[in-house]
Tab-separated table of C-alpha atoms in Angstrom:
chain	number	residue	atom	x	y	z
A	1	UNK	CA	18.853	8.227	27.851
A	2	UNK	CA	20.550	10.750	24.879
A	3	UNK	CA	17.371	13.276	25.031
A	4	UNK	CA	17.427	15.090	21.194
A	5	UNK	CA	14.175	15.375	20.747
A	6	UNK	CA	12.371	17.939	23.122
A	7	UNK	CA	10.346	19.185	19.664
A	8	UNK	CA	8.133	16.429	19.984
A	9	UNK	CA	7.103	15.761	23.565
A	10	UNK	CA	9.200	18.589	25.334
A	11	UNK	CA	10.279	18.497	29.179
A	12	UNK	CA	9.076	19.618	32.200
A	13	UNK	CA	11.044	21.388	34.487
A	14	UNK	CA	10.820	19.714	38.166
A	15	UNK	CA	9.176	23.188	39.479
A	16	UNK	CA	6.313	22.313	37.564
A	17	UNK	CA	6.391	18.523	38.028
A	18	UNK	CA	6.152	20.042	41.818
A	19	UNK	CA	3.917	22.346	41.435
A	20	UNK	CA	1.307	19.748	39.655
A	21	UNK	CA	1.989	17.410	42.009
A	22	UNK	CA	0.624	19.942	45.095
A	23	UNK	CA	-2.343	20.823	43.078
A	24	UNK	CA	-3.320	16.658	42.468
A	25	UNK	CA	-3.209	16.294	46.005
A	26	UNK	CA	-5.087	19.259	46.354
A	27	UNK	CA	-7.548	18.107	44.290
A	28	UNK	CA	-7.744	14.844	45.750
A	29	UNK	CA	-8.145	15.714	49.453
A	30	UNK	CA	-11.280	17.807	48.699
A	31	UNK	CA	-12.708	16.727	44.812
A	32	UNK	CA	-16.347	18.279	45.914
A	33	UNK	CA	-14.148	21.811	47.072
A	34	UNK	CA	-11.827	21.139	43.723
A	35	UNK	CA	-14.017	21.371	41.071
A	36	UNK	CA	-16.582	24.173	41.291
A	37	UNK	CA	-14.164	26.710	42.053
A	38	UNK	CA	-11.407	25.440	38.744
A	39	UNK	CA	-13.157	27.561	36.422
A	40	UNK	CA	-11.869	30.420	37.743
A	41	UNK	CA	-8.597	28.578	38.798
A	42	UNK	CA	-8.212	27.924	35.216
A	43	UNK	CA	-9.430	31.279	34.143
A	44	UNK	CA	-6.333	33.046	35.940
A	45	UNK	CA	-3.789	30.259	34.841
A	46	UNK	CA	-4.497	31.021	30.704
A	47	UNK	CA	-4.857	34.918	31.666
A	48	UNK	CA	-0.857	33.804	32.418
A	49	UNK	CA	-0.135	31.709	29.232
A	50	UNK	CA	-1.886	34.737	27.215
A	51	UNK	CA	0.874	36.919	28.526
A	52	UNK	CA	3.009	34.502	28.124
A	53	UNK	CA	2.068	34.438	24.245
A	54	UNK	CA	1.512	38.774	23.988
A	55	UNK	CA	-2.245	37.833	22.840
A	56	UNK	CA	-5.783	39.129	25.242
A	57	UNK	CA	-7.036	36.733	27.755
A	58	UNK	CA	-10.327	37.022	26.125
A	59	UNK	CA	-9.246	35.598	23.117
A	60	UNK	CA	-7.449	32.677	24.322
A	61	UNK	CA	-8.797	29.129	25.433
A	62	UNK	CA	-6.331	26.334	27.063
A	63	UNK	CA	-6.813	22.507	25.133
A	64	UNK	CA	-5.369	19.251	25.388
A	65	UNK	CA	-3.410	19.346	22.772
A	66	UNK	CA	-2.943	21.308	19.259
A	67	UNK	CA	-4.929	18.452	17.087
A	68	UNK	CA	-7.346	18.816	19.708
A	69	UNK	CA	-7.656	23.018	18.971
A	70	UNK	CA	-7.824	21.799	15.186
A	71	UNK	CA	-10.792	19.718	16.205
A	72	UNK	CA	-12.740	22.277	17.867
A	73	UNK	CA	-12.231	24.497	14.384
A	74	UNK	CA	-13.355	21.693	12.089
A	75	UNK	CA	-16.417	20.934	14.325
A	76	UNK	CA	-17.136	24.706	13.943
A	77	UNK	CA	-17.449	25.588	10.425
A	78	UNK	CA	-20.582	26.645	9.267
A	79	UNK	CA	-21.530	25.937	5.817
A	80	UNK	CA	-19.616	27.675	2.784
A	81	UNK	CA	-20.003	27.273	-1.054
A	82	UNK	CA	-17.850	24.160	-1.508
A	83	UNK	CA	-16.400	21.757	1.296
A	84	UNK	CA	-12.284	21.837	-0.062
A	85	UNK	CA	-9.930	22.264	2.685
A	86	UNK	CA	-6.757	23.178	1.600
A	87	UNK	CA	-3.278	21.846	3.346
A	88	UNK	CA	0.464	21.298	2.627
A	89	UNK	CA	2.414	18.353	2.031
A	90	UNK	CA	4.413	19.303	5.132
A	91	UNK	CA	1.578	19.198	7.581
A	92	UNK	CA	1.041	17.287	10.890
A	93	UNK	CA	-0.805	13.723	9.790
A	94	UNK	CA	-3.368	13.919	12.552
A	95	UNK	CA	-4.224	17.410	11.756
A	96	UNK	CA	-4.404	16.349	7.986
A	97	UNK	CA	-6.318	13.645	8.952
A	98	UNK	CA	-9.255	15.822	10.658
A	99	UNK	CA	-9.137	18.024	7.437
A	100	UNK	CA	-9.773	14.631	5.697
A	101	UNK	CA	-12.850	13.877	7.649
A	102	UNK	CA	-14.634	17.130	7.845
A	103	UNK	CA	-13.807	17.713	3.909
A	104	UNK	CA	-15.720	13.897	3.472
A	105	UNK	CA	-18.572	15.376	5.752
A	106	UNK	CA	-19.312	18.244	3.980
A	107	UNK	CA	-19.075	16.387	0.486
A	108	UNK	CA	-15.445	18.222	-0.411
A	109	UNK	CA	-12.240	16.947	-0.845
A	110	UNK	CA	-8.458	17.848	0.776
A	111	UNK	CA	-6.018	19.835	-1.694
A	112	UNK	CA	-2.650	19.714	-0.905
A	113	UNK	CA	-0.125	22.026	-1.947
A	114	UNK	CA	3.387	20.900	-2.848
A	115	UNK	CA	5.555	22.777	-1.090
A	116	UNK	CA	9.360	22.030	-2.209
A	117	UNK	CA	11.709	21.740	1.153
A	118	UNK	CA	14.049	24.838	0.113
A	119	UNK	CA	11.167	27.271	-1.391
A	120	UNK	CA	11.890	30.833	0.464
A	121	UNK	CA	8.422	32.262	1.607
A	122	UNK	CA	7.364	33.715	-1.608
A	123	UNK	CA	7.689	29.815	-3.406
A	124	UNK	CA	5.357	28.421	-0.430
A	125	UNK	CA	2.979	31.293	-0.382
A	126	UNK	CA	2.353	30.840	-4.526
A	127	UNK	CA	1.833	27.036	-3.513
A	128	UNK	CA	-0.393	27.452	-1.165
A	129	UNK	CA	-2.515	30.357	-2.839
A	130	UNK	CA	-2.568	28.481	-6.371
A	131	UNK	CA	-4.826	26.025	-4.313
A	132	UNK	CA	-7.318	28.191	-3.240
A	133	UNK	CA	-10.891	29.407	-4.624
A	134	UNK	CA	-14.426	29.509	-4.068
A	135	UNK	CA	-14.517	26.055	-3.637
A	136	UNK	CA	-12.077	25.963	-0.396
A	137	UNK	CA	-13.827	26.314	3.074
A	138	UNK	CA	-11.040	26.494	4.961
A	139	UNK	CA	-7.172	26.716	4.978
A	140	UNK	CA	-5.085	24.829	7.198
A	141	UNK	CA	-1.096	25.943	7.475
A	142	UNK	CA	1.292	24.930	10.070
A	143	UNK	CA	3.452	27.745	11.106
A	144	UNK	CA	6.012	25.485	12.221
A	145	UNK	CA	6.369	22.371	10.313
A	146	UNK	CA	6.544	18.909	12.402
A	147	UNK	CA	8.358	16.688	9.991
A	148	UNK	CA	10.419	19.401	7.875
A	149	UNK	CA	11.006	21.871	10.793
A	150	UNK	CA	11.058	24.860	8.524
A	151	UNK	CA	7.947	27.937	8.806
A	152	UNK	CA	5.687	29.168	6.375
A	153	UNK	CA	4.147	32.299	5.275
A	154	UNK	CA	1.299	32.241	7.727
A	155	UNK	CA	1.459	35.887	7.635
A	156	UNK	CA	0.883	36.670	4.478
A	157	UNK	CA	-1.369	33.758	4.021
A	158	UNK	CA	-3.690	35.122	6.592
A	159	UNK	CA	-3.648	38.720	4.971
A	160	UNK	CA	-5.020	37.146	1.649
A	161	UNK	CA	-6.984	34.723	3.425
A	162	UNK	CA	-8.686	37.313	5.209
A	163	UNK	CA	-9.167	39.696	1.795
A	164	UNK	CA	-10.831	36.635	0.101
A	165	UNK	CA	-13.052	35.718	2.823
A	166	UNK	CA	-11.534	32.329	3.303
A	167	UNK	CA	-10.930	30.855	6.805
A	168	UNK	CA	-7.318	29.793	7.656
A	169	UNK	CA	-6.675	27.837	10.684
A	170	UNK	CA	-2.925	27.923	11.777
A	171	UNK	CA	-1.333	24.914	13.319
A	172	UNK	CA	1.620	26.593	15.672
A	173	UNK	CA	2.107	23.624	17.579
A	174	UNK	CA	5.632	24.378	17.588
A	175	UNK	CA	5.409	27.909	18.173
A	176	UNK	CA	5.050	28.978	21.870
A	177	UNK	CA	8.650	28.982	23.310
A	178	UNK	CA	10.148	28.425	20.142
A	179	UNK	CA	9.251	31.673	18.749
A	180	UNK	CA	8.885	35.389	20.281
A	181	UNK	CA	5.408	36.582	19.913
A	182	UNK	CA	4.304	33.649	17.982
A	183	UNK	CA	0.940	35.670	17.159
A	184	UNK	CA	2.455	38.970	16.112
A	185	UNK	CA	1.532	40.476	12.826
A	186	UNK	CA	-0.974	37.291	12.161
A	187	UNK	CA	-4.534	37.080	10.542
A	188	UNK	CA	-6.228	33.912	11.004
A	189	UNK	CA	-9.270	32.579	12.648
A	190	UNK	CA	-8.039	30.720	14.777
A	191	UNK	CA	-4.259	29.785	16.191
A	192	UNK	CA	-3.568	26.710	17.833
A	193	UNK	CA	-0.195	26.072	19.615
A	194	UNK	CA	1.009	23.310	22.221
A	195	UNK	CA	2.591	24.593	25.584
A	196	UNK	CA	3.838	21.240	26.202
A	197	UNK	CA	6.841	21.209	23.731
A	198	UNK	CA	9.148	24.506	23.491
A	199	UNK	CA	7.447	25.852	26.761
A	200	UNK	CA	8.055	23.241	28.699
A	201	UNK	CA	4.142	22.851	30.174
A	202	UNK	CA	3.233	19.550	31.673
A	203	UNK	CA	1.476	17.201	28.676
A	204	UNK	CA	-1.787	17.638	27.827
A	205	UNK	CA	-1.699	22.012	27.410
A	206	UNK	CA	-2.072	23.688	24.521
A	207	UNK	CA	-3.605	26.865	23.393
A	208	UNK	CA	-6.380	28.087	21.224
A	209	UNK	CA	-6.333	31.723	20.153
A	210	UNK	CA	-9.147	33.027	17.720
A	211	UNK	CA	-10.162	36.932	17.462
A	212	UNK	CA	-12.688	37.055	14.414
A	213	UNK	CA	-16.136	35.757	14.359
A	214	UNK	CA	-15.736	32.215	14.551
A	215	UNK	CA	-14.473	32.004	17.856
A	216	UNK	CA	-18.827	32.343	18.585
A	217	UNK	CA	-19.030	28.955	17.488
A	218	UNK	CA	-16.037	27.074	18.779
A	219	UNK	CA	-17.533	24.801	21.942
A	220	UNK	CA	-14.872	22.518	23.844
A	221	UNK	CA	-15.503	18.582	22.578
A	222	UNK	CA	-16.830	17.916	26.415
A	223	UNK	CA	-19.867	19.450	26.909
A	224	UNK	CA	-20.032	20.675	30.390
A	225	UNK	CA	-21.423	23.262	33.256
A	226	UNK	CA	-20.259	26.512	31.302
A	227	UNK	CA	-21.798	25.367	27.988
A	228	UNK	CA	-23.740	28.461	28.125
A	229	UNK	CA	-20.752	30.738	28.901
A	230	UNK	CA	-19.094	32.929	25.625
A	231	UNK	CA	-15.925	31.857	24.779
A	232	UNK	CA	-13.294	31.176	25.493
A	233	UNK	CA	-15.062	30.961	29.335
A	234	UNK	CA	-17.353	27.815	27.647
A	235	UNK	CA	-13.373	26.114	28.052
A	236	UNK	CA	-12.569	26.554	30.956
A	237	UNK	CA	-14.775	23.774	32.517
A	238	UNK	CA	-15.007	20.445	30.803
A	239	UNK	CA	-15.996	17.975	33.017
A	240	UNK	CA	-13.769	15.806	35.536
A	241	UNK	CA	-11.051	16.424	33.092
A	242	UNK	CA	-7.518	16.272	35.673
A	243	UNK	CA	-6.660	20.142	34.914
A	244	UNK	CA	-3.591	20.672	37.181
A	245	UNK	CA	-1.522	20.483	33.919
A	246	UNK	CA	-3.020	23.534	32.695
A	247	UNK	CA	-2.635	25.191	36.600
A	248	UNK	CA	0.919	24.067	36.304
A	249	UNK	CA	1.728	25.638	32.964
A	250	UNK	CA	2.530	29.226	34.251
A	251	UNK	CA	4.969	27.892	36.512
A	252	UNK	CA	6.574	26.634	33.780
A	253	UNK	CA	6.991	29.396	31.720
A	254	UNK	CA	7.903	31.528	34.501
A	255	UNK	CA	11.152	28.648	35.724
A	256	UNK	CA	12.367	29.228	32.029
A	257	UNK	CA	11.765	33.333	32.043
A	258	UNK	CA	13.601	33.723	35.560
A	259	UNK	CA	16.426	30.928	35.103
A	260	UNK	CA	17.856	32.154	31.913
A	261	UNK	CA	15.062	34.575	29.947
A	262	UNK	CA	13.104	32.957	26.807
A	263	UNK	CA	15.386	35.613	24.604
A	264	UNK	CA	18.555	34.346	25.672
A	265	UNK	CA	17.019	30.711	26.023
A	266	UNK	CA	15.838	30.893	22.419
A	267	UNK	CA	19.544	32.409	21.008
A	268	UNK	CA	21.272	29.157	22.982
A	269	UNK	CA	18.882	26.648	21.589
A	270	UNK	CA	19.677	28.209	17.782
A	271	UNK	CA	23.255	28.162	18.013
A	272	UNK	CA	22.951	24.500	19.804
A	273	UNK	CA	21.265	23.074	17.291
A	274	UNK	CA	23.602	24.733	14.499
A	275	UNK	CA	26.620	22.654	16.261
A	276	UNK	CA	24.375	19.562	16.294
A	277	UNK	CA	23.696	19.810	12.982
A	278	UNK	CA	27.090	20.249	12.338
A	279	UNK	CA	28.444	17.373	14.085
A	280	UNK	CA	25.801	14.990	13.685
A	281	UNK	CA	25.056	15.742	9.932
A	282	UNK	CA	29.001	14.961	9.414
A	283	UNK	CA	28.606	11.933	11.170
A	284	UNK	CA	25.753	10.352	9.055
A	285	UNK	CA	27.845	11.446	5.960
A	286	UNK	CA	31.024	10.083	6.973
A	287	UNK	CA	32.211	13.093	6.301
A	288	UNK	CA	34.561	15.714	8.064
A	289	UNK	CA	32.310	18.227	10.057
A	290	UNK	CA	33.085	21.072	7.971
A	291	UNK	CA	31.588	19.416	4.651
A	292	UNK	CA	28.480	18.699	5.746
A	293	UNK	CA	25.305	21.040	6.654
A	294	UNK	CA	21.707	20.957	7.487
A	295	UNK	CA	19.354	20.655	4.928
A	296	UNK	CA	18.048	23.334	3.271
A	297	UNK	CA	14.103	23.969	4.574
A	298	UNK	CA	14.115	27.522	2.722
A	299	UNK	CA	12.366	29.537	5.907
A	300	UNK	CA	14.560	28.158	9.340
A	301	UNK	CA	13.464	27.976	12.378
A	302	UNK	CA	15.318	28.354	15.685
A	303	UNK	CA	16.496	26.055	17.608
A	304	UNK	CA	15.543	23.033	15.151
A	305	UNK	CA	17.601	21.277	12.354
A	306	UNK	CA	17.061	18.853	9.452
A	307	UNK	CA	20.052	16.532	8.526
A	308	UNK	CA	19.941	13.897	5.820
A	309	UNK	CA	19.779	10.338	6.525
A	310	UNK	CA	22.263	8.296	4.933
A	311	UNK	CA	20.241	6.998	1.929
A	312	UNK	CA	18.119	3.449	2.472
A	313	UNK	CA	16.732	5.019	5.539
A	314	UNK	CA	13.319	6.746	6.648
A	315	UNK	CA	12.011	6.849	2.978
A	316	UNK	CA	8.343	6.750	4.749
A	317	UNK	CA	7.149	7.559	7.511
A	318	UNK	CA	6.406	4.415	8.671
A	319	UNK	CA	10.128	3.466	8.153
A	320	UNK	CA	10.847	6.926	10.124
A	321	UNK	CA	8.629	6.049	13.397
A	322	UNK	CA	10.025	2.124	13.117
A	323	UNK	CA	13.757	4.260	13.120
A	324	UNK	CA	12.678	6.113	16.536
A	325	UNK	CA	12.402	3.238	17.990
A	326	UNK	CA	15.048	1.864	17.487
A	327	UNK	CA	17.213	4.173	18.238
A	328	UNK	CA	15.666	4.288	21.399
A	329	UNK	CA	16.135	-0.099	22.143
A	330	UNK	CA	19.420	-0.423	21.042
A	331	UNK	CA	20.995	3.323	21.126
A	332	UNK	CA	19.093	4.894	23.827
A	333	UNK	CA	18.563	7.593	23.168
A	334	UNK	CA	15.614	10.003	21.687
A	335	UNK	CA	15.039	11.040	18.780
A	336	UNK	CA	13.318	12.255	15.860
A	337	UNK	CA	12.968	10.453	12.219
A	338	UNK	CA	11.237	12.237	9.929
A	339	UNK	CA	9.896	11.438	5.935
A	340	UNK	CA	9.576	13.872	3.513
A	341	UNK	CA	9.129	13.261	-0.115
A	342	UNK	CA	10.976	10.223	-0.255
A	343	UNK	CA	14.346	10.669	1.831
A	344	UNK	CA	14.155	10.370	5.239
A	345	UNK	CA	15.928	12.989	7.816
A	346	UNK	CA	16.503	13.286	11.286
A	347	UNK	CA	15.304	16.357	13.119
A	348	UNK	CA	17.487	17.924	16.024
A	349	UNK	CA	15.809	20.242	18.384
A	350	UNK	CA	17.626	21.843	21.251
A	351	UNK	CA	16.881	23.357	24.384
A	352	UNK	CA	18.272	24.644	26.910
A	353	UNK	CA	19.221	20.905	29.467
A	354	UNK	CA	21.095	20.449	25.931
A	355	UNK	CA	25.011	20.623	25.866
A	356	UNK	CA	27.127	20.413	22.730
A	357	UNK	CA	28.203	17.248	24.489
A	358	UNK	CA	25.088	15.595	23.598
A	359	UNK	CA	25.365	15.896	19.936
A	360	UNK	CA	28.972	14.974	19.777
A	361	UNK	CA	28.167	11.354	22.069
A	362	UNK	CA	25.330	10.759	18.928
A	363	UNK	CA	27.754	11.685	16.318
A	364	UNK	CA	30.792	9.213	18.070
A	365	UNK	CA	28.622	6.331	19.239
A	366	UNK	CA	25.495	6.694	17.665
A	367	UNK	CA	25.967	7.932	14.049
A	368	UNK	CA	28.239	5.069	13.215
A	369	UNK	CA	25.000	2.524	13.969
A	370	UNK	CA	22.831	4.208	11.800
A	371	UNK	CA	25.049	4.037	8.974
A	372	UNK	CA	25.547	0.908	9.303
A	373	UNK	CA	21.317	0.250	9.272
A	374	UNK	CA	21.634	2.342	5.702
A	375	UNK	CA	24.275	-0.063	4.381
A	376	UNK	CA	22.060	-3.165	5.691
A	377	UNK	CA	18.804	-1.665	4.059
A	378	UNK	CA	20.269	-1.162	0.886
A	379	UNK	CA	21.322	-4.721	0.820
A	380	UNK	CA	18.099	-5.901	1.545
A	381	UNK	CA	16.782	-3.909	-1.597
A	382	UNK	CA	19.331	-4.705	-3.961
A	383	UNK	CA	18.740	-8.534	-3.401
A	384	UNK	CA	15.064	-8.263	-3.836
């Protein structure tokens, strides 16, 4: 299988497979020894991913997942003036869709601020910011987008946010691995970021960062034994909940550190996924390597890359998930489709199991097949 997608489900390196492994059958041989002492087991594993991420231990809880963090927030809120939560048109659907439901629940609506693909970070932060008054009752902002692979202005965001009184929730699912000090420089209320992409974490880890006063009322969606407990120590017991993957995610960070450094990870995963871009955006053109770049998301990220789709293709995103597939049945191999506004796109992210080789085998074998989907799709319209 051609793996070109590590953004969306990432990899685990076998020393954590390993090291998960020991702790399930751990857990196993002694379930009544297991599970009052994995508070604290967890405790000292997210003490690690907070170093890990340059933020306190005492501000950091480990969840299933990003939309999961995102969850916890919207179940938080306390009442406000209004019920308008404002997003992007570049944000994750599932974290959209909570904002949908708790804006319904408290009698509000979503606004969504157009964000054009190329606007720098002064374009996006106007966008975002024109949306906002006394009416909004929280902010939600990926600082990594899923679907365009560009960043916004979370930054500055926050620092307005903050002056206005106006909650902002930051969706860095993306974020750990990906970038250095992901929570550097940033006001927000809360920071959500998955360990299981970019830093490599077995599934089901993500963390939840918050430092102001709504981290009083964010409670884990299983009630359990440390319900009483301040956070982020209410988190680190939810039930029967299989928690090696959150034991395991140190190890996982640490293989990457001590094999090659996350700096000089991060600088091979950037110029990787320039070359793929390269290669594999020429390819869907037709066109000679040198003619043909990325597209242009206005803020860049490292070590991810939009290219066009030949046009006919991925116009939705249900036309860019039924893509995926495909590519994985008859191409095998894994990748990314992606919709925005109409033309569809297919997202590269590198790591560091990547070799240039990988990109030119989609480009040679691959590339060709997917133009020749485009051509096929534009039949099928024209004879409608």
């Amino acid at each position: 299988m051609l793996h070109l997608n590590h953004g969306s489900f990432g990899a685990v390196p076998r020393a954590a497979q390993e090291r998960q492994d020991a702790l399930r059958a751990e857990m196993e041989r002694a379930p009544v020894k297991w599970f009052p002492e994995l508070p604290a087991r967890v405790a000292a594993a997210r003490a690690e991913v907070a170093g890990h991420l340059g933020v306190d231990a005492g501000d950091l809880a480990l969840v299933p997942n990003a939309s999961a963090g995102a969850s916890v927030v919207y179940a938080a809120l306390t009442a406000r003036p209004g019920g308008d939560v404002v997003v992007t048109d570049h944000g994750y659907g599932a974290v959209t869709m909570g904002a949908e439901r708790l804006a319904r629940r408290r009698g509000g609506r979503v606004r969504t601020a157009r964000v054009p693909l190329a606007a720098d970070a002064e374009e996006a932060y106007d966008a975002v910011m024109a949306e906002v008054d006394d009416d909004v009752a929280l902010i939600v902002l990926d600082q990594i987008t899923s679907a365009t692979a560009r960043r916004m202005p979370v930054e500055r965001v926050g620092a307005e946010a903050a002056r206005r009184g106006v909650p902002l929730l930051v969706d860095g699912a993306h974020a750990p691995g990906l970038l250095a000090g992901p929570l550097d420089g940033l006001r927000c209320d809360a920071w959500v970021g998955n360990l299981h992409k970019w830093a490599c974490a077995p599934r089901g880890t993500a963390a939840l960062v918050a430092r102001g006063a709504l981290r009083a009322e964010l409670h884990p969606l299983i009630d359990s034994w440390n319900a009483h407990e301040p956070f982020p120590e209410r988190f680190d017991q939810q039930g029967t909940v299989d928690a090696t993957n959150w034991l395991a995610a140190p190890t996982a960070l640490d293989f990457v550190d001590r094999v090659w450094g996350w700096d000089t990870a991060r600088r091979y995963m950037d110029d990787l996924a320039d070359h793929g871009a390269r290669v594999v955006g020429a390819a869907l053109a037709g066109q000679d390597a040198h003619d043909t770049a990325a597209a242009d998301v206005g803020m860049p990220v490292p070590g991810m890359r939009l290219v066009p789709l030949p046009e006919g293709l991925g116009a939705t995103r249900v036309e860019a998930d039924a893509l995926r597939d495909r590519a994985v049945a008859e191409l095998g191999a894994e990748t990314a489709f992606t919709s925005f506004a109409g033309a569809g796109y297919l997202r590269l992210s590198a790591h560091v199991y990547n070799t240039p080789a990988d990109y030119e085998e989609f480009a040679e074998r691959c590339a060709p097949v997917v133009r020749s989907w485009a051509a096929e799709a534009r039949t099928r319209r024209a004879a409608v």
